[in-house]
Rosetta silent file (secondary structure, phi, psi, omega in degrees, C-alpha in Angstrom):
SEQUENCE: RSLVGSEMCIRDSNAEYGDGMEQCVRWLKSSLDCSLQIVGPLFVILAICLISGVIFVHYYAILPFYSPYFTLCGVLHLSISIFLTVGIAFNYFSAIFVSPGSPPSHSVSEERGEHNLEQTHWCKKCDKPKPPRTHHCNVCKKCILRMDHHCPWIANCVGFHNHRYFFLFIIYLWIACGYGSIMLFAPFRASSNFHVPWRGAVSRSTIIFSFIIAVSVFISLGLLLFWQAYLILSGQTTIEFYYNRTMKAKANAKDFYNPYDLGYAKNFQQFFGTNTSAFWFSWLLPNGTTPFGDGTTFVQRSIYSLDKV
SCORE:     score description
SCORE:     0.000 S_00000001
   1 L     0.000  -38.050  177.888   -0.139   -0.173    0.205 S_00000001
   2 L   -91.258   -1.551  168.129    2.749    2.676    0.902 S_00000001
   3 H   -83.788  -31.396  166.378    4.243    1.822   -2.290 S_00000001
   4 H   -70.611   -5.659  149.738    1.216    2.314   -4.416 S_00000001
   5 H   -83.310  -26.382  165.852    0.865    5.507   -2.614 S_00000001
   6 H   -75.656  -38.477  176.945    4.022    6.664   -3.050 S_00000001
   7 H   -51.934  -30.115 -177.928    3.680    6.040   -6.588 S_00000001
   8 H  -100.912   -6.638  161.187    0.353    8.067   -6.755 S_00000001
   9 H  -101.981  -21.528  173.030    2.143   11.074   -5.143 S_00000001
  10 H   -56.170  -53.294 -179.293    5.028   10.781   -7.733 S_00000001
  11 H   -70.764  -28.868  166.788    2.592   10.923  -10.627 S_00000001
  12 H   -55.709  -37.278  169.548    0.645   13.732   -8.744 S_00000001
  13 H   -91.460   -3.920  165.438    3.682   16.036   -8.560 S_00000001
  14 H   -86.817  -25.038  172.775    4.664   15.218  -12.027 S_00000001
  15 H   -47.700  -66.521 -139.388    0.963   16.068  -13.235 S_00000001
  16 H   -81.971  -49.146  165.966    1.278   19.266  -11.081 S_00000001
  17 H   -42.405  -69.892 -157.555    5.117   19.901  -12.469 S_00000001
  18 H   -71.213   -8.307 -170.788    4.091   19.516  -16.114 S_00000001
  19 H   -94.366  -48.309  162.522    1.195   21.871  -15.518 S_00000001
  20 H   -62.609  -15.538  152.605    3.281   24.352  -14.150 S_00000001
  21 H   -80.132  -10.348  172.875    5.516   24.367  -16.798 S_00000001
  22 H  -104.955  -39.419 -172.420    3.056   24.798  -19.813 S_00000001
  23 H   -67.902  -48.896  177.340    1.435   27.672  -17.708 S_00000001
  24 H   -62.943    0.205  166.537    4.889   29.220  -17.444 S_00000001
  25 H   -74.987  -84.620  178.415    5.271   28.491  -21.219 S_00000001
  26 H   -30.952  -51.152  168.969    2.194   30.578  -21.615 S_00000001
  27 H   -40.367  -60.050 -172.443    3.273   33.005  -19.411 S_00000001
  28 H   -64.999  -42.984  174.036    6.343   33.486  -21.526 S_00000001
  29 H   -46.282  -72.335 -137.955    4.252   33.483  -25.012 S_00000001
  30 H   -76.818  -12.565 -179.898    1.964   35.780  -23.775 S_00000001
  31 H   -73.494  -42.432 -157.635    4.739   38.286  -22.354 S_00000001
  32 H   -76.402  -40.074  152.883    6.733   38.112  -25.484 S_00000001
  33 H   -39.746  -69.301 -170.509    3.322   39.030  -27.379 S_00000001
  34 H   -60.577  -38.603 -157.372    2.290   41.988  -25.531 S_00000001
  35 H   -75.776  -39.004  163.862    6.064   43.215  -25.778 S_00000001
  36 H   -55.831  -16.670 -173.097    5.864   43.191  -29.858 S_00000001
  37 H   -81.352  -20.375 -179.147    2.668   44.668  -29.563 S_00000001
  38 H  -105.226  -20.762  173.886    4.297   47.550  -27.830 S_00000001
  39 H   -87.677   -1.855  177.599    7.601   47.956  -29.139 S_00000001
  40 L   -62.525  -33.956 -179.381    6.263   47.435  -32.642 S_00000001
  41 L   -87.470  -31.586 -178.579    5.657   51.193  -33.209 S_00000001
  42 H   -71.437  -43.624  167.676    9.240   51.900  -31.650 S_00000001
  43 H   -55.235  -43.410 -170.359   10.610   49.837  -34.289 S_00000001
  44 H   -73.928  -47.256 -179.998    8.631   51.439  -37.202 S_00000001
  45 H   -84.458   -5.303  176.253   10.087   54.940  -35.908 S_00000001
  46 H   -80.513  -50.608 -115.685   13.741   53.649  -35.552 S_00000001
  47 H  -100.280  -50.632  163.386   13.676   51.842  -38.960 S_00000001
  48 H   -56.264  -31.053 -179.894   12.233   55.752  -40.308 S_00000001
  49 H   -57.352  -73.289  163.526   14.698   57.480  -38.415 S_00000001
  50 H   -21.014  -69.952 -160.699   17.358   55.303  -39.783 S_00000001
  51 H   -62.672  -62.187  172.478   16.106   55.271  -43.462 S_00000001
  52 H   -65.136   -0.140 -161.039   16.008   58.871  -43.524 S_00000001
  53 H  -100.116  -38.912 -176.925   18.872   59.924  -41.782 S_00000001
  54 H   -68.947  -43.401 -158.117   21.093   57.712  -44.879 S_00000001
  55 H   -74.501  -16.693  167.093   18.557   59.228  -47.620 S_00000001
  56 H   -75.284  -14.423 -179.075   19.653   63.000  -46.304 S_00000001
  57 H   -61.577  -51.470 -156.936   23.209   61.839  -46.164 S_00000001
  58 H   -54.799  -67.769 -124.822   22.787   60.760  -50.320 S_00000001
  59 H   -85.343  -34.042 -175.762   21.062   63.468  -51.406 S_00000001
  60 H   -87.707  -22.908 -155.902   22.894   66.394  -49.279 S_00000001
  61 H  -114.296  -46.052 -162.515   26.540   65.227  -49.085 S_00000001
  62 H   -95.867  -16.857  166.614   27.080   62.316  -51.627 S_00000001
  63 H   -93.663   -0.307  171.059   25.548   63.123  -54.834 S_00000001
  64 H  -102.191  -29.031  170.875   27.005   67.128  -54.920 S_00000001
  65 H   -47.184  -55.224 -161.603   30.619   64.799  -53.943 S_00000001
  66 H   -60.543  -64.209 -139.243   30.247   63.173  -57.607 S_00000001
  67 L  -178.330  118.017 -173.623   28.851   65.985  -59.678 S_00000001
  68 L   -52.948  132.107 -174.348   26.721   69.047  -59.521 S_00000001
  69 L   -56.615  -20.785  170.214   22.919   68.317  -59.903 S_00000001
  70 L   -82.039   -1.655  153.791   22.851   70.312  -63.338 S_00000001
  71 L   -91.013 -175.517 -153.956   24.827   68.078  -65.040 S_00000001
  72 H   -78.402  -32.999  174.295   23.802   65.225  -67.293 S_00000001
  73 H   -58.054  -40.303 -173.093   25.616   62.913  -64.410 S_00000001
  74 H   -67.093  -56.216 -169.778   23.961   64.810  -61.746 S_00000001
  75 H   -64.892  -44.382  174.183   20.660   64.626  -63.595 S_00000001
  76 H   -52.679  -74.577 -167.912   21.087   60.443  -63.767 S_00000001
  77 H   -41.700  -57.394 -133.338   22.159   60.064  -60.266 S_00000001
  78 H   -75.531  -42.633  174.916   19.321   62.295  -58.849 S_00000001
  79 H   -57.274  -44.467  164.613   16.703   60.349  -61.209 S_00000001
  80 H   -77.736   -5.451  164.919   17.668   57.164  -59.526 S_00000001
  81 H   -60.168  -76.962 -158.822   17.921   58.517  -56.124 S_00000001
  82 H   -56.216  -64.477 -168.560   14.167   59.864  -56.392 S_00000001
  83 H   -41.237  -44.034 -152.490   12.625   56.479  -58.174 S_00000001
  84 H   -76.519  -34.693  176.930   14.298   54.449  -55.406 S_00000001
  85 H   -49.083  -65.654 -166.426   13.023   56.763  -52.278 S_00000001
  86 H   -45.106  -55.356  174.577    9.828   56.835  -53.632 S_00000001
  87 H   -48.977  -30.142  157.181    9.488   53.195  -54.019 S_00000001
  88 H   -66.017  -73.476 -174.127   10.694   52.436  -50.365 S_00000001
  89 H   -34.592  -58.252 -120.675    8.423   55.562  -48.781 S_00000001
  90 H  -100.360  -43.916 -154.246    5.520   54.002  -50.781 S_00000001
  91 H   -79.495  -28.221 -174.972    5.954   50.265  -50.477 S_00000001
  92 H   -80.658  -37.008  164.360    7.073   50.458  -46.489 S_00000001
  93 H   -55.610  -30.744  174.694    3.916   52.720  -45.509 S_00000001
  94 H   -78.396  -41.096 -165.348    1.280   50.511  -47.441 S_00000001
  95 H   -84.399    4.299  160.210    2.588   47.206  -45.768 S_00000001
  96 H   -66.410  -67.048 -159.550    2.190   49.549  -42.225 S_00000001
  97 H   -79.416  -31.329 -174.043   -1.251   50.848  -43.074 S_00000001
  98 L   -86.321  124.381 -163.641   -2.872   48.217  -45.405 S_00000001
  99 L   -62.174  151.561  168.306   -4.395   45.377  -43.380 S_00000001
 100 L   -62.244  -42.664  159.787   -3.238   42.169  -44.189 S_00000001
 101 L   109.632  160.405 -157.996   -7.133   41.072  -43.938 S_00000001
 102 L  -116.913  170.602  152.529   -8.835   39.144  -41.595 S_00000001
 103 L   -69.023  147.017 -175.299  -11.638   36.480  -42.523 S_00000001
 104 L   -77.886  137.815 -170.302  -15.081   37.287  -42.753 S_00000001
 105 L   -27.473  -30.842  176.946  -17.779   36.253  -39.945 S_00000001
 106 L  -151.052  150.221 -176.884  -19.106   33.780  -42.380 S_00000001
 107 L   -69.546 -176.876  173.718  -17.483   32.193  -45.400 S_00000001
 108 H   -85.198  -27.380  166.332  -18.711   32.896  -48.939 S_00000001
 109 H   -45.154  -39.940 -162.302  -19.641   28.927  -49.332 S_00000001
 110 H   -69.737  -63.040 -163.081  -21.322   29.313  -46.114 S_00000001
 111 H   -72.527  -14.738 -176.872  -23.494   32.377  -47.496 S_00000001
 112 L  -106.476    6.846  177.697  -24.322   30.741  -50.834 S_00000001
 113 L    73.462   11.484  153.882  -25.477   27.248  -48.980 S_00000001
 114 L   -54.549  137.015 -174.493  -22.536   25.623  -49.970 S_00000001
 115 L  -139.857  123.656  173.150  -20.322   23.232  -47.782 S_00000001
 116 L  -116.674  124.062  168.682  -16.883   23.252  -48.806 S_00000001
 117 H   -41.296  -30.511 -163.724  -14.156   21.012  -46.957 S_00000001
 118 H   -92.170   11.071 -178.708  -11.331   23.257  -46.969 S_00000001
 119 H  -120.458   49.144 -178.440  -13.796   25.947  -44.771 S_00000001
 120 L  -115.861   -5.685  161.143  -14.539   23.600  -41.976 S_00000001
 121 L   -54.687  151.211 -156.513  -11.926   24.835  -39.793 S_00000001
 122 E  -158.674  110.780  170.070  -12.657   27.128  -37.108 S_00000001
 123 L   -32.135  131.649  170.086  -10.663   29.715  -34.608 S_00000001
 124 L   -89.573  -52.508 -166.594  -11.450   28.858  -31.015 S_00000001
 125 L   -77.960    6.415 -171.726   -9.824   32.239  -30.208 S_00000001
 126 L  -130.706  -16.162 -168.780  -11.426   34.878  -32.802 S_00000001
 127 L    54.955   40.293  169.217  -14.713   32.190  -32.774 S_00000001
 128 L  -133.731  161.079 -178.609  -15.002   32.241  -36.500 S_00000001
 129 E   -79.234  149.576  176.240  -14.277   29.900  -39.439 S_00000001
 130 L   -82.480   72.052 -171.238  -10.903   29.678  -40.756 S_00000001
 131 L   -43.214  178.710  175.010  -10.260   29.627  -44.539 S_00000001
 132 L   -82.279  148.141 -171.599   -7.025   27.667  -45.844 S_00000001
 133 L    39.507   39.080  173.888   -4.120   29.358  -44.960 S_00000001
 134 L  -112.995  144.851  177.659   -5.150   31.660  -42.612 S_00000001
 135 E  -138.373  137.156  170.119   -3.510   31.583  -39.157 S_00000001
 136 E   -49.517  124.446  173.259   -3.986   33.368  -35.599 S_00000001
 137 E   -83.162  114.569  153.252   -1.321   36.273  -34.824 S_00000001
 138 L   -47.976  -34.443  166.463   -1.044   36.194  -31.190 S_00000001
 139 L   -79.740  -55.374  175.392    0.156   39.771  -31.331 S_00000001
 140 L   -38.585  -65.481  178.933   -2.760   41.384  -33.744 S_00000001
 141 L   106.539   39.253  169.378   -5.407   39.361  -31.375 S_00000001
 142 E  -176.779  161.577  170.396   -7.195   37.891  -35.349 S_00000001
 143 E   -82.513  156.166 -162.029   -6.700   35.595  -37.934 S_00000001
 144 E  -127.473  108.519  171.571   -4.642   36.699  -40.557 S_00000001
 145 L   -51.656  111.031 -168.113   -5.559   35.704  -44.371 S_00000001
 146 L    46.666   46.450 -163.812   -2.610   33.678  -45.811 S_00000001
 147 L   -58.758  133.650 -160.610   -0.288   35.015  -42.804 S_00000001
 148 L  -102.619  -70.780 -148.673    3.619   34.776  -43.960 S_00000001
 149 L  -174.914  149.831  142.907    4.777   36.375  -40.123 S_00000001
 150 E   -45.929   85.405 -163.765    4.552   38.917  -37.752 S_00000001
 151 E  -112.281  120.464  154.551    7.359   41.790  -38.684 S_00000001
 152 L   -60.174  -14.475 -170.193    7.917   44.011  -35.773 S_00000001
 153 L   -82.248  -34.689  166.438    9.437   46.327  -38.163 S_00000001
 154 L   -94.400  -10.290  177.764    6.228   47.111  -39.772 S_00000001
 155 L    47.684   65.689  151.970    4.234   46.532  -36.292 S_00000001
 156 E  -164.016 -171.872  177.999    1.703   44.801  -38.496 S_00000001
 157 E  -107.702  143.057 -178.856    1.288   41.296  -39.907 S_00000001
 158 L   -99.827  139.859 -174.904    2.349   40.185  -43.613 S_00000001
 159 L  -165.121 -168.329 -169.764   -0.584   38.522  -44.964 S_00000001
 160 L   -37.105  -54.335 -156.747   -2.636   38.368  -48.415 S_00000001
 161 L   -82.239  -47.191 -178.609   -3.307   42.037  -48.922 S_00000001
 162 L  -106.106   12.544  173.768   -0.058   43.598  -47.838 S_00000001
 163 H   -90.548    6.788  150.785    2.947   40.960  -48.390 S_00000001
 164 H   -56.667  -75.739  159.424    3.049   42.270  -51.838 S_00000001
 165 H   -31.383  -54.600  177.546    4.416   45.477  -50.256 S_00000001
 166 H   -46.390  -65.907 -175.352    6.293   43.908  -47.738 S_00000001
 167 H   -80.407  -35.079  160.173    8.465   42.312  -50.470 S_00000001
 168 H   -50.169  -48.509 -172.080    8.831   45.325  -53.025 S_00000001
 169 H   -60.211  -27.738 -163.695    9.906   47.296  -49.981 S_00000001
 170 H   -66.490  -54.402 -165.720   12.550   44.617  -49.214 S_00000001
 171 H   -61.116  -32.863  149.159   13.564   44.852  -53.111 S_00000001
 172 H   -64.203  -40.707  148.135   13.643   48.531  -52.995 S_00000001
 173 H   -37.547  -64.533 -176.730   15.346   48.873  -49.808 S_00000001
 174 H   -68.561  -42.850  176.010   17.783   46.490  -50.670 S_00000001
 175 H   -50.887  -78.008 -158.740   18.928   47.996  -54.608 S_00000001
 176 H   -38.079  -62.402  178.884   19.131   51.218  -52.655 S_00000001
 177 H   -62.685  -10.244  163.473   21.422   50.209  -50.165 S_00000001
 178 H   -80.893  -29.658  168.564   23.698   48.597  -52.441 S_00000001
 179 H   -60.683  -57.201 -178.331   23.399   51.662  -54.708 S_00000001
 180 H   -53.912  -33.470  173.863   24.114   53.473  -51.903 S_00000001
 181 H   -79.720  -44.335 -173.856   27.399   51.543  -50.532 S_00000001
 182 H   -44.581  -77.198 -158.910   28.633   52.050  -54.217 S_00000001
 183 H   -65.869  -16.369 -172.224   28.362   55.925  -54.025 S_00000001
 184 L  -105.680    1.233 -173.252   29.563   55.978  -50.323 S_00000001
 185 H   -86.296  -41.092 -174.034   32.867   54.091  -50.776 S_00000001
 186 H   -80.354  -25.011  163.938   34.840   57.053  -52.217 S_00000001
 187 H   -70.295  -24.856  172.604   33.705   59.280  -49.744 S_00000001
 188 H   -67.938  -61.310  171.490   34.006   56.706  -47.202 S_00000001
 189 H   -42.304  -84.299 -173.518   37.848   55.999  -48.204 S_00000001
 190 H   -45.872  -27.781  176.249   38.721   59.837  -48.198 S_00000001
 191 H   -55.920  -56.110  169.422   36.446   60.454  -44.823 S_00000001
 192 H   -23.206  -55.895  176.077   38.743   57.658  -43.423 S_00000001
 193 L   -58.187   76.753 -162.257   41.740   59.559  -44.016 S_00000001
 194 L   -77.135  -16.780  166.597   42.111   61.478  -40.730 S_00000001
 195 L   -69.301  -32.597  159.370   45.656   63.037  -41.904 S_00000001
 196 L   -91.542  152.640 -160.955   44.115   64.705  -44.257 S_00000001
 197 L   -76.735  128.967 -165.799   41.474   67.593  -43.983 S_00000001
 198 L  -108.489  113.458  162.317   37.999   66.701  -44.291 S_00000001
 199 L   -81.825   12.981 -164.721   35.895   69.364  -46.186 S_00000001
 200 L   -68.963  165.854 -157.433   32.878   67.315  -46.891 S_00000001
 201 L   -88.279    7.809  174.093   29.316   68.818  -46.410 S_00000001
 202 L  -125.517 -179.578 -172.559   28.646   66.321  -43.090 S_00000001
 203 L   -88.596 -169.187  169.659   31.119   65.283  -40.778 S_00000001
 204 H   -87.789  -30.517  161.385   33.192   62.321  -41.018 S_00000001
 205 H   -55.015  -37.700 -173.238   31.277   59.945  -38.318 S_00000001
 206 H   -72.181  -42.230  166.940   28.282   60.819  -40.282 S_00000001
 207 H   -76.544  -28.540  166.408   29.670   59.080  -43.579 S_00000001
 208 H   -76.254  -24.104  177.557   31.436   56.238  -42.003 S_00000001
 209 H   -61.828  -43.215 -179.791   28.005   55.425  -40.024 S_00000001
 210 H   -78.294  -26.104  160.653   26.215   55.612  -43.068 S_00000001
 211 H   -52.945 -102.363 -158.318   28.591   53.629  -45.136 S_00000001
 212 H   -63.911   -4.168 -172.402   28.113   50.785  -42.616 S_00000001
 213 H   -80.296  -52.797  175.718   24.573   51.205  -41.639 S_00000001
 214 H   -52.209  -33.963  164.721   24.230   50.673  -45.654 S_00000001
 215 H   -67.377  -47.878 -147.048   26.434   47.767  -46.246 S_00000001
 216 H   -95.962   10.844  160.868   25.280   45.649  -43.119 S_00000001
 217 H   -93.247  -32.907 -178.139   21.484   46.070  -44.422 S_00000001
 218 H   -85.962   -9.985  165.641   22.289   45.089  -47.769 S_00000001
 219 H   -83.919  -47.862  177.101   24.077   41.944  -46.679 S_00000001
 220 H   -76.691  -10.886 -176.716   21.244   40.849  -44.012 S_00000001
 221 H   -89.177  -14.931 -170.734   17.984   42.330  -46.332 S_00000001
 222 H   -73.833  -52.155 -160.943   19.999   40.082  -49.396 S_00000001
 223 H   -72.705  -39.919 -179.250   19.140   36.833  -47.409 S_00000001
 224 H   -59.150  -37.371  165.693   15.708   37.742  -46.429 S_00000001
 225 H   -33.349  -70.045 -160.717   15.318   38.925  -49.846 S_00000001
 226 H   -71.486  -34.969  176.400   16.220   35.766  -51.295 S_00000001
 227 H   -61.618  -41.269  176.312   14.261   33.698  -48.840 S_00000001
 228 H   -71.493  -37.901 -174.345   10.938   35.535  -49.667 S_00000001
 229 H   -73.278  -13.916  165.220   11.335   35.202  -53.507 S_00000001
 230 H   -51.650  -51.874 -169.834   12.009   31.417  -52.720 S_00000001
 231 H   -65.385  -35.623  179.499    8.916   31.185  -51.045 S_00000001
 232 H   -52.453  -47.222 -170.323    7.061   33.371  -53.251 S_00000001
 233 H   -92.491   -6.886  165.942    8.081   31.297  -56.055 S_00000001
 234 L  -121.803   40.179  167.197    7.324   27.699  -54.755 S_00000001
 235 L    59.036   11.535 -168.301    3.460   29.077  -53.828 S_00000001
 236 L  -126.509  166.836 -176.987    3.982   28.910  -50.063 S_00000001
 237 L   -90.517  171.084  159.441    4.294   31.101  -47.006 S_00000001
 238 H   -26.668  -62.599 -179.713    6.769   31.080  -43.835 S_00000001
 239 H   -73.621  -35.346  174.705    4.629   28.931  -41.780 S_00000001
 240 H   -57.787  -27.290 -152.713    3.556   26.756  -44.819 S_00000001
 241 H   -90.879  -24.424  171.746    7.209   25.929  -45.698 S_00000001
 242 H   -79.100  -25.992  156.078    7.869   24.289  -42.020 S_00000001
 243 H   -42.116  -52.186 -161.641    4.473   22.985  -42.039 S_00000001
 244 H   -88.436  -31.339 -172.446    5.260   21.131  -45.552 S_00000001
 245 H   -65.020  -21.143 -172.432    8.790   20.292  -44.572 S_00000001
 246 H   -89.723  -38.909 -170.278    7.435   18.478  -41.679 S_00000001
 247 H   -59.195  -33.066  179.918    4.440   16.577  -43.396 S_00000001
 248 H   -72.641  -17.308  172.834    7.489   15.702  -46.218 S_00000001
 249 H   -60.844  -62.363 -139.731    9.426   14.324  -43.063 S_00000001
 250 H   -89.961  -41.449 -177.379    6.637   12.160  -42.324 S_00000001
 251 L   -93.454 -146.384 -163.652    5.126   10.841  -45.616 S_00000001
 252 L  -117.178  147.391 -158.684    7.118    9.639  -48.286 S_00000001
 253 L   -80.701   -8.407 -175.009    8.766   12.710  -50.611 S_00000001
 254 L   -83.482  -28.642  172.930    7.390   11.014  -53.659 S_00000001
 255 L   -82.964   -9.622  166.765    3.818   11.349  -52.343 S_00000001
 256 L   -61.437  102.067 -176.092    4.156   14.567  -50.955 S_00000001
 257 L  -154.131  159.669 -160.529    3.716   17.843  -53.156 S_00000001
 258 L   -92.852  111.690  175.683    2.405   21.700  -52.031 S_00000001
 259 L   -80.684   59.961 -121.168   -0.850   22.016  -53.473 S_00000001
 260 L   158.484    2.738  167.626   -0.684   25.581  -53.729 S_00000001
 261 L  -106.520  112.882 -178.912    2.587   25.343  -56.372 S_00000001
 262 L  -117.367   23.808  179.677    0.965   26.045  -59.579 S_00000001
 263 L    82.531  140.271 -154.484    4.890   26.723  -60.976 S_00000001
 264 H   -40.472  -47.465 -171.094    7.412   29.319  -60.677 S_00000001
 265 H   -64.552  -47.092  162.733    5.202   31.531  -63.454 S_00000001
 266 H   -37.316  -81.145 -162.750    1.762   30.858  -62.018 S_00000001
 267 H   -50.479  -46.944  170.949    2.734   31.467  -58.344 S_00000001
 268 H   -63.181  -39.617  172.733    4.238   34.790  -59.521 S_00000001
 269 H   -72.157  -43.666  167.303    1.142   36.197  -60.989 S_00000001
 270 H   -65.269  -24.190 -179.287   -1.057   35.221  -58.460 S_00000001
 271 H   -62.559  -66.231 -177.677    1.257   36.496  -55.717 S_00000001
 272 H   -66.947  -15.901  179.791    1.572   39.906  -57.648 S_00000001
 273 L    60.685   52.761  154.089   -1.961   40.216  -59.409 S_00000001
 274 L  -117.717  150.668 -179.821   -0.397   40.225  -62.698 S_00000001
 275 L  -120.847 -171.485 -175.377   -0.750   38.706  -66.013 S_00000001
 276 L   -88.258  -10.135 -172.785    1.200   38.030  -69.155 S_00000001
 277 L   -93.474   -6.255  165.632   -0.184   40.904  -71.206 S_00000001
 278 L   -62.443  144.162  159.668    1.189   43.551  -68.267 S_00000001
 279 L   -45.015  144.669  161.331    4.399   45.086  -69.128 S_00000001
 280 L   -13.601  -73.669 -164.094    7.292   43.167  -67.501 S_00000001
 281 L  -103.070   33.359 -164.106    8.108   45.379  -65.240 S_00000001
 282 L   -96.702  -47.757  173.221    4.678   46.756  -64.033 S_00000001
 283 L   -52.706  -18.574 -164.084    4.519   44.542  -60.562 S_00000001
 284 L  -122.695   22.387  156.871    7.758   46.697  -59.412 S_00000001
 285 L   -90.604  147.895 -178.127    6.306   49.854  -60.164 S_00000001
 286 L   -79.313  139.626 -158.714    4.419   51.316  -57.246 S_00000001
 287 L  -129.345 -174.527  173.772    0.944   50.587  -57.352 S_00000001
 288 L  -120.381  -24.280 -166.360   -2.405   49.533  -55.867 S_00000001
 289 L   -47.407  128.649 -166.077   -2.617   46.311  -57.367 S_00000001
 290 L  -107.758  141.786  177.362   -4.234   43.622  -55.467 S_00000001
 291 L   -74.646  174.507 -168.119   -3.471   39.745  -55.551 S_00000001
 292 L   -66.092  148.601  172.241   -5.699   37.473  -57.355 S_00000001
 293 L    90.394  168.694 -156.622   -8.394   36.481  -55.145 S_00000001
 294 L  -119.441   -9.192 -162.307  -10.435   37.261  -51.833 S_00000001
 295 L    50.944   38.063  155.062   -7.679   35.039  -49.602 S_00000001
 296 L  -118.042  -19.428  163.363  -10.268   32.659  -48.669 S_00000001
 297 L  -115.682  165.410 -179.849   -9.914   30.597  -51.514 S_00000001
 298 L  -153.856  131.620 -163.628   -6.806   29.549  -53.699 S_00000001
 299 L   -72.029  148.106  173.911   -6.475   27.899  -57.138 S_00000001
 300 L  -119.068  138.749  177.480   -5.038   24.576  -56.715 S_00000001
 301 L   -96.068  147.589  179.176   -2.924   22.212  -58.481 S_00000001
 302 L   -67.003  154.129 -176.280   -3.801   18.890  -59.579 S_00000001
 303 L   -78.289  -28.079 -168.185   -2.093   15.818  -58.534 S_00000001
 304 L  -100.633   -2.728  170.310   -1.903   14.969  -61.998 S_00000001
 305 L  -111.812   43.204  160.360   -0.410   18.126  -63.510 S_00000001
 306 L   -73.241  -47.433  178.383    2.678   17.782  -61.158 S_00000001
 307 L   -55.431  -23.042  177.717    4.426   16.704  -64.318 S_00000001
 308 L   -94.538  -25.691  174.991    3.557   19.339  -66.346 S_00000001
 309 L   -94.404    0.000    0.000    4.248   22.321  -64.357 S_00000001
């Protein structure tokens, strides 16, 4: 009897320990979500200050370092700089203020009296139907259509309606940092030579700081850019990538396929809302084009067409 009693005590203590650990993990996750919600606007302000500072140095000190604005070379560099600046500003603020999208209270198929197996999922936190590719964000406290991730640098989720702006912002900022790094290199070398008097429009430390920021962001942002490009061209989000990898490991690799992967060209068109008749560079220009669909239903590839894509 004493042995049975001791075993029961051990089981009870283990259960209490497990419950305590689970509560601790929940508390940590809740604290992290609240922290991201609070610091999100601070990250946005920091990003705006850093980008604006480097842009100011570029226009005020770097461009005049090479040639005056009224020369042919000066006009060319000024045009490139304005184009990149407009692209960065438009896509960054669009990614911030455009809602990623949330599912309606009732799905489209329910309103039509239809039954769709894809829309049988239900979010217990929102108490709403959860369409395919939709996930609940604990920071935003709502479900997000085709959610990719929550980004503190835009204080918003990256989802169906603003993922395009987020990706274009990365492209424009990456190109601008590469272009700025090249333009900053000569002033950086000149300002780093402390034996020679510096007569630049801004201080030495400002030039050096701007060059370091431009190069660092160019390298780090390049990794994110190619990662996002891979996800877009393969028809999946960051969340779906890890889910698909897990499912592929569990199942036979030959038997698993991503139903939303329509091929590089169609994935690109679905994401940017473009078609083959549009100009090839139209997707890159600042505009309010929305992706195809409403974010609740998606075109899927047939298992019989896997070899044709």
